[in-house]
């Protein structure tokens, strides 16, 4: 197995289903991730069955009720941590992208850098707690813009 796959924790067969933690899906179908240059199987991914989708959607819906109540700077901190994880594994992620997409290594790392840049941008936005206030034609009425995640 290639070193970058080991660094990223990618096994020969991987779960493609997560509800916050990866779990073995109910079905037994797999998708092969192929190297487009050689046709070699890079790894296999177990795909979700209907009960898995229902579990994931229920968990995500429950998590959303807590997530939406977090202040924007707290959500931004989570995105900052994601950006830092991308930075930490930039070379390995870039190698994986290059391997899966048939790109040269520098292009793969460039894709990761774009993710890092977007994470940095989103973190900055999490500190911009602005919203528009607009006049209304109706008496005693206020219009304002408030962003929700």
Short mmCIF file of C-alpha atoms in Angstrom, two decimals:
data_model
loop_
_atom_site.label_atom_id
_atom_site.label_comp_id
_atom_site.label_asym_id
_atom_site.label_seq_id
_atom_site.Cartn_x
_atom_site.Cartn_y
_atom_site.Cartn_z
CA UNK A 1 0.00 0.00 0.00
CA UNK A 2 1.28 3.47 -0.84
CA UNK A 3 2.57 5.61 2.04
CA UNK A 4 0.07 8.45 1.49
CA UNK A 5 -2.82 6.01 1.78
CA UNK A 6 -1.46 4.78 5.12
CA UNK A 7 -1.01 8.36 6.35
CA UNK A 8 -4.65 9.13 5.51
CA UNK A 9 -5.91 5.92 7.15
CA UNK A 10 -7.20 4.51 3.87
CA UNK A 11 -7.49 0.73 3.98
CA UNK A 12 -8.02 -1.75 1.13
CA UNK A 13 -11.77 -1.65 1.93
CA UNK A 14 -13.32 1.43 3.59
CA UNK A 15 -16.77 2.39 4.82
CA UNK A 16 -18.39 5.12 2.78
CA UNK A 17 -20.99 5.84 5.47
CA UNK A 18 -20.67 8.04 8.53
CA UNK A 19 -23.03 9.44 11.14
CA UNK A 20 -20.16 11.23 12.85
CA UNK A 21 -18.27 7.94 12.99
CA UNK A 22 -17.76 5.58 10.08
CA UNK A 23 -19.77 2.37 10.40
CA UNK A 24 -20.21 -0.78 8.34
CA UNK A 25 -23.15 -0.30 5.98
CA UNK A 26 -26.06 -2.75 5.92
CA UNK A 27 -25.45 -3.61 2.25
CA UNK A 28 -22.54 -5.49 0.79
CA UNK A 29 -21.94 -3.46 -2.38
CA UNK A 30 -18.58 -1.81 -2.98
CA UNK A 31 -17.20 0.76 -5.42
CA UNK A 32 -13.65 0.49 -6.72
CA UNK A 33 -11.56 3.67 -6.79
CA UNK A 34 -9.29 3.27 -9.80
CA UNK A 35 -6.03 4.82 -10.90
CA UNK A 36 -7.01 6.24 -14.31
CA UNK A 37 -3.47 5.79 -15.66
CA UNK A 38 -3.16 2.08 -14.89
CA UNK A 39 -6.67 0.86 -14.07
CA UNK A 40 -5.25 -0.41 -10.77
CA UNK A 41 -7.64 -0.47 -7.79
CA UNK A 42 -6.50 2.14 -5.27
CA UNK A 43 -9.06 1.12 -2.62
CA UNK A 44 -12.65 -0.06 -2.29
CA UNK A 45 -15.52 1.78 -0.63
CA UNK A 46 -18.57 0.08 0.91
CA UNK A 47 -21.69 1.95 -0.14
CA UNK A 48 -24.76 2.74 1.91
CA UNK A 49 -28.06 0.89 1.81
CA UNK A 50 -31.43 2.53 2.55
CA UNK A 51 -31.31 1.92 6.34
CA UNK A 52 -27.87 3.56 6.42
CA UNK A 53 -29.23 6.68 4.68
CA UNK A 54 -32.07 6.87 7.19
CA UNK A 55 -29.62 6.59 10.10
CA UNK A 56 -27.31 9.26 8.65
CA UNK A 57 -30.16 11.69 7.91
CA UNK A 58 -31.64 11.24 11.40
CA UNK A 59 -28.25 11.84 13.02
CA UNK A 60 -27.56 14.88 10.81
CA UNK A 61 -30.98 16.37 11.57
CA UNK A 62 -30.38 15.98 15.29
CA UNK A 63 -26.87 17.46 15.05
CA UNK A 64 -28.19 20.43 13.04
CA UNK A 65 -30.42 21.54 15.93
CA UNK A 66 -27.32 21.91 18.12
CA UNK A 67 -25.05 23.26 15.34
CA UNK A 68 -27.42 26.07 14.34
CA UNK A 69 -27.41 27.38 17.91
CA UNK A 70 -23.63 27.70 18.03
CA UNK A 71 -22.40 31.26 17.57
CA UNK A 72 -20.76 31.96 14.21
CA UNK A 73 -17.24 32.29 15.74
CA UNK A 74 -17.61 28.84 17.34
CA UNK A 75 -18.63 27.35 13.99
CA UNK A 76 -15.69 29.19 12.43
CA UNK A 77 -13.36 27.51 14.91
CA UNK A 78 -14.49 24.11 13.63
CA UNK A 79 -13.75 25.23 10.06
CA UNK A 80 -10.34 26.53 11.20
CA UNK A 81 -9.54 23.08 12.63
CA UNK A 82 -10.56 21.50 9.31
CA UNK A 83 -8.27 23.90 7.44
CA UNK A 84 -5.42 23.00 9.78
CA UNK A 85 -6.03 19.28 9.15
CA UNK A 86 -5.84 19.97 5.40
CA UNK A 87 -2.54 21.80 6.00
CA UNK A 88 -1.15 18.93 8.08
CA UNK A 89 -1.96 16.35 5.40
CA UNK A 90 -1.54 18.53 2.29
CA UNK A 91 1.13 16.35 0.65
CA UNK A 92 -0.72 13.08 1.28
CA UNK A 93 -4.08 14.52 0.18
CA UNK A 94 -2.44 16.04 -2.89
CA UNK A 95 -0.92 12.66 -3.73
CA UNK A 96 -4.31 10.96 -3.36
CA UNK A 97 -6.01 13.52 -5.62
CA UNK A 98 -3.24 13.19 -8.19
CA UNK A 99 -3.47 9.40 -8.04
CA UNK A 100 -7.28 9.25 -8.33
CA UNK A 101 -7.68 12.01 -10.90
CA UNK A 102 -4.64 11.40 -13.08
CA UNK A 103 -3.15 14.81 -12.25
CA UNK A 104 0.45 15.73 -11.57
CA UNK A 105 1.35 15.98 -7.89
CA UNK A 106 1.57 19.80 -7.85
CA UNK A 107 -1.99 20.04 -9.23
CA UNK A 108 -3.23 17.66 -6.55
CA UNK A 109 -1.59 19.78 -3.85
CA UNK A 110 -3.07 22.86 -5.53
CA UNK A 111 -6.55 21.39 -5.07
CA UNK A 112 -5.83 20.95 -1.36
CA UNK A 113 -4.52 24.52 -1.15
CA UNK A 114 -7.83 25.73 -2.57
CA UNK A 115 -9.64 23.90 0.26
CA UNK A 116 -7.30 25.54 2.77
CA UNK A 117 -7.91 28.98 1.24
CA UNK A 118 -11.70 28.52 1.34
CA UNK A 119 -11.50 27.38 4.98
CA UNK A 120 -9.48 30.50 5.85
CA UNK A 121 -12.01 32.66 4.02
CA UNK A 122 -14.92 31.00 5.86
CA UNK A 123 -13.19 31.51 9.22
CA UNK A 124 -12.88 35.21 8.45
CA UNK A 125 -16.55 35.39 7.53
CA UNK A 126 -17.47 33.79 10.86
CA UNK A 127 -16.23 36.95 12.58
CA UNK A 128 -18.26 39.28 10.35
CA UNK A 129 -21.50 39.37 12.26
CA UNK A 130 -23.17 41.86 9.96
CA UNK A 131 -26.65 42.10 8.55
CA UNK A 132 -28.63 44.67 6.62
CA UNK A 133 -31.32 46.77 8.23
CA UNK A 134 -33.83 48.17 5.77
CA UNK A 135 -36.64 50.70 5.97
CA UNK A 136 -40.15 49.40 5.63
CA UNK A 137 -43.22 51.04 4.14
CA UNK A 138 -45.32 49.56 6.94
CA UNK A 139 -45.55 51.50 10.21
CA UNK A 140 -44.06 49.76 13.24
CA UNK A 141 -42.35 47.21 11.01
CA UNK A 142 -38.66 46.44 10.85
CA UNK A 143 -36.85 44.47 8.18
CA UNK A 144 -33.42 43.00 8.78
CA UNK A 145 -31.15 40.34 7.42
CA UNK A 146 -29.95 37.64 9.77
CA UNK A 147 -27.82 34.75 8.56
CA UNK A 148 -28.45 31.27 9.84
CA UNK A 149 -26.19 28.27 9.19
#
